[in-house]
Amino acid sequence: MDKYRINRKNALPLAAAIREYLHDTHLSSGLNTRRIFDAWDKASGAGPFTLKRFYRSGKLYITLNSSVVRSQLNGRKEQLLESVNDILARDECFSPEDPAVSWVQELILK
């Protein structure tokens, strides 16, 4: 725990200290994935219709239980992608420098 002691001269903002701790303990990938799923729910408003969420290699796979909702969201794919990444950019705990889980580059609706 001495590793996390900081002198006053080397003080960090709390958000930066938390981000560093999450990175050092290898928790950032799981939390980033969770934040991406939450951003999807906020951006799309289709949380109640979402059956499965899966993220890998910059691709967010979403399985919906309604074909009507899926067709409506298909028309707004680019807007949704920008909106999800916008929400992630404003999130202080999201760490885009994580090599495993970073920005959403593609949205795949099933």
mmCIF file of C-alpha atoms in Angstrom:
data_model
loop_
_atom_site.group_PDB
_atom_site.id
_atom_site.type_symbol
_atom_site.label_atom_id
_atom_site.label_comp_id
_atom_site.label_asym_id
_atom_site.label_seq_id
_atom_site.Cartn_x
_atom_site.Cartn_y
_atom_site.Cartn_z
ATOM 1 C CA MET A 1 0.000 0.000 0.000
ATOM 2 C CA ASP A 2 3.004 2.311 0.292
ATOM 3 C CA LYS A 3 2.942 2.455 -3.486
ATOM 4 C CA TYR A 4 -0.235 4.540 -3.310
ATOM 5 C CA ARG A 5 1.060 7.049 -0.766
ATOM 6 C CA ILE A 6 1.575 10.428 -2.389
ATOM 7 C CA ASN A 7 3.585 13.359 -1.091
ATOM 8 C CA ARG A 8 1.892 16.729 -1.183
ATOM 9 C CA LYS A 9 4.314 17.841 -3.881
ATOM 10 C CA ASN A 10 3.248 14.965 -6.147
ATOM 11 C CA ALA A 11 -0.475 15.146 -5.435
ATOM 12 C CA LEU A 12 -2.905 14.040 -8.152
ATOM 13 C CA PRO A 13 -6.550 14.917 -8.681
ATOM 14 C CA LEU A 14 -8.827 12.246 -7.241
ATOM 15 C CA ALA A 15 -10.109 11.159 -10.681
ATOM 16 C CA ALA A 16 -6.536 10.598 -11.904
ATOM 17 C CA ALA A 17 -5.629 8.644 -8.763
ATOM 18 C CA ILE A 18 -8.688 6.414 -9.149
ATOM 19 C CA ARG A 19 -7.929 5.854 -12.840
ATOM 20 C CA GLU A 20 -4.328 4.896 -11.999
ATOM 21 C CA TYR A 21 -5.466 2.525 -9.239
ATOM 22 C CA LEU A 22 -7.976 0.814 -11.560
ATOM 23 C CA HIS A 23 -5.309 0.430 -14.229
ATOM 24 C CA ASP A 24 -2.762 -1.004 -11.771
ATOM 25 C CA THR A 25 -5.257 -3.531 -10.389
ATOM 26 C CA HIS A 26 -6.447 -4.544 -13.905
ATOM 27 C CA LEU A 27 -10.049 -3.565 -13.160
ATOM 28 C CA SER A 28 -10.326 -0.903 -15.851
ATOM 29 C CA SER A 29 -11.283 -3.288 -18.690
ATOM 30 C CA GLY A 30 -14.339 -4.632 -16.898
ATOM 31 C CA LEU A 31 -15.425 -1.198 -15.728
ATOM 32 C CA ASN A 32 -14.923 0.283 -19.204
ATOM 33 C CA THR A 33 -17.135 -2.442 -20.669
ATOM 34 C CA ARG A 34 -19.809 -1.714 -18.068
ATOM 35 C CA ARG A 35 -19.609 2.013 -18.837
ATOM 36 C CA ILE A 36 -20.001 1.311 -22.577
ATOM 37 C CA PHE A 37 -23.169 -0.690 -21.883
ATOM 38 C CA ASP A 38 -24.549 2.099 -19.686
ATOM 39 C CA ALA A 39 -23.726 4.661 -22.399
ATOM 40 C CA TRP A 40 -25.645 2.519 -24.911
ATOM 41 C CA ASP A 41 -28.715 2.523 -22.670
ATOM 42 C CA LYS A 42 -28.562 6.312 -22.257
ATOM 43 C CA ALA A 43 -27.866 7.112 -25.918
ATOM 44 C CA SER A 44 -30.390 4.752 -27.480
ATOM 45 C CA GLY A 45 -33.166 4.633 -24.921
ATOM 46 C CA ALA A 46 -33.558 0.988 -25.928
ATOM 47 C CA GLY A 47 -32.428 -0.492 -22.612
ATOM 48 C CA PRO A 48 -35.751 -2.298 -21.991
ATOM 49 C CA PHE A 49 -35.591 -3.877 -25.474
ATOM 50 C CA THR A 50 -31.941 -4.962 -25.208
ATOM 51 C CA LEU A 51 -31.476 -8.682 -24.586
ATOM 52 C CA LYS A 52 -27.690 -9.027 -24.867
ATOM 53 C CA ARG A 53 -24.721 -6.684 -25.003
ATOM 54 C CA PHE A 54 -21.244 -7.726 -26.051
ATOM 55 C CA TYR A 55 -18.105 -5.683 -26.706
ATOM 56 C CA ARG A 56 -14.922 -6.831 -28.439
ATOM 57 C CA SER A 57 -12.234 -5.099 -30.502
ATOM 58 C CA GLY A 58 -14.045 -1.782 -30.802
ATOM 59 C CA LYS A 59 -17.326 -3.398 -31.874
ATOM 60 C CA LEU A 60 -20.467 -3.181 -29.756
ATOM 61 C CA TYR A 61 -22.878 -6.043 -30.479
ATOM 62 C CA ILE A 62 -26.470 -5.427 -29.381
ATOM 63 C CA THR A 63 -29.253 -8.034 -29.516
ATOM 64 C CA LEU A 64 -32.754 -6.552 -29.406
ATOM 65 C CA ASN A 65 -36.064 -8.317 -28.817
ATOM 66 C CA SER A 66 -38.045 -6.028 -31.148
ATOM 67 C CA SER A 67 -37.551 -5.866 -34.904
ATOM 68 C CA VAL A 68 -39.346 -2.505 -34.995
ATOM 69 C CA VAL A 69 -36.904 -0.965 -32.514
ATOM 70 C CA ARG A 70 -33.977 -2.553 -34.367
ATOM 71 C CA SER A 71 -35.052 -1.033 -37.698
ATOM 72 C CA GLN A 72 -35.520 2.399 -36.099
ATOM 73 C CA LEU A 73 -32.076 2.235 -34.486
ATOM 74 C CA ASN A 74 -30.461 0.993 -37.720
ATOM 75 C CA GLY A 75 -31.350 4.290 -39.356
ATOM 76 C CA ARG A 76 -29.607 6.211 -36.572
ATOM 77 C CA LYS A 77 -26.463 4.049 -36.277
ATOM 78 C CA GLU A 78 -23.930 6.823 -36.892
ATOM 79 C CA GLN A 79 -25.722 9.221 -34.569
ATOM 80 C CA LEU A 80 -25.886 6.541 -31.854
ATOM 81 C CA LEU A 81 -22.196 5.740 -32.267
ATOM 82 C CA GLU A 82 -21.263 9.408 -31.836
ATOM 83 C CA SER A 83 -23.605 9.746 -28.882
ATOM 84 C CA VAL A 84 -22.178 6.690 -27.083
ATOM 85 C CA ASN A 85 -18.615 7.935 -27.549
ATOM 86 C CA ASP A 86 -19.698 11.423 -26.436
ATOM 87 C CA ILE A 87 -21.110 10.024 -23.198
ATOM 88 C CA LEU A 88 -17.913 8.031 -22.651
ATOM 89 C CA ALA A 89 -15.764 11.119 -23.263
ATOM 90 C CA ARG A 90 -17.625 13.006 -20.518
ATOM 91 C CA ASP A 91 -17.262 10.102 -18.061
ATOM 92 C CA GLU A 92 -14.292 10.769 -15.762
ATOM 93 C CA CYS A 93 -13.849 7.108 -14.813
ATOM 94 C CA PHE A 94 -13.704 5.840 -18.413
ATOM 95 C CA SER A 95 -10.076 5.222 -19.398
ATOM 96 C CA PRO A 96 -9.644 5.235 -23.205
ATOM 97 C CA GLU A 97 -5.953 4.324 -22.932
ATOM 98 C CA ASP A 98 -6.902 0.761 -21.927
ATOM 99 C CA PRO A 99 -5.764 -1.452 -24.842
ATOM 100 C CA ALA A 100 -8.484 -4.078 -24.324
ATOM 101 C CA VAL A 101 -11.550 -1.826 -24.061
ATOM 102 C CA SER A 102 -11.566 1.634 -25.588
ATOM 103 C CA TRP A 103 -13.848 3.711 -27.844
ATOM 104 C CA VAL A 104 -16.722 2.122 -29.749
ATOM 105 C CA GLN A 105 -15.822 2.078 -33.452
ATOM 106 C CA GLU A 106 -18.668 0.005 -34.856
ATOM 107 C CA LEU A 107 -22.223 -0.762 -33.778
ATOM 108 C CA ILE A 108 -23.791 -4.084 -34.784
ATOM 109 C CA LEU A 109 -27.510 -4.573 -34.139
ATOM 110 C CA LYS A 110 -29.018 -8.053 -34.169
#
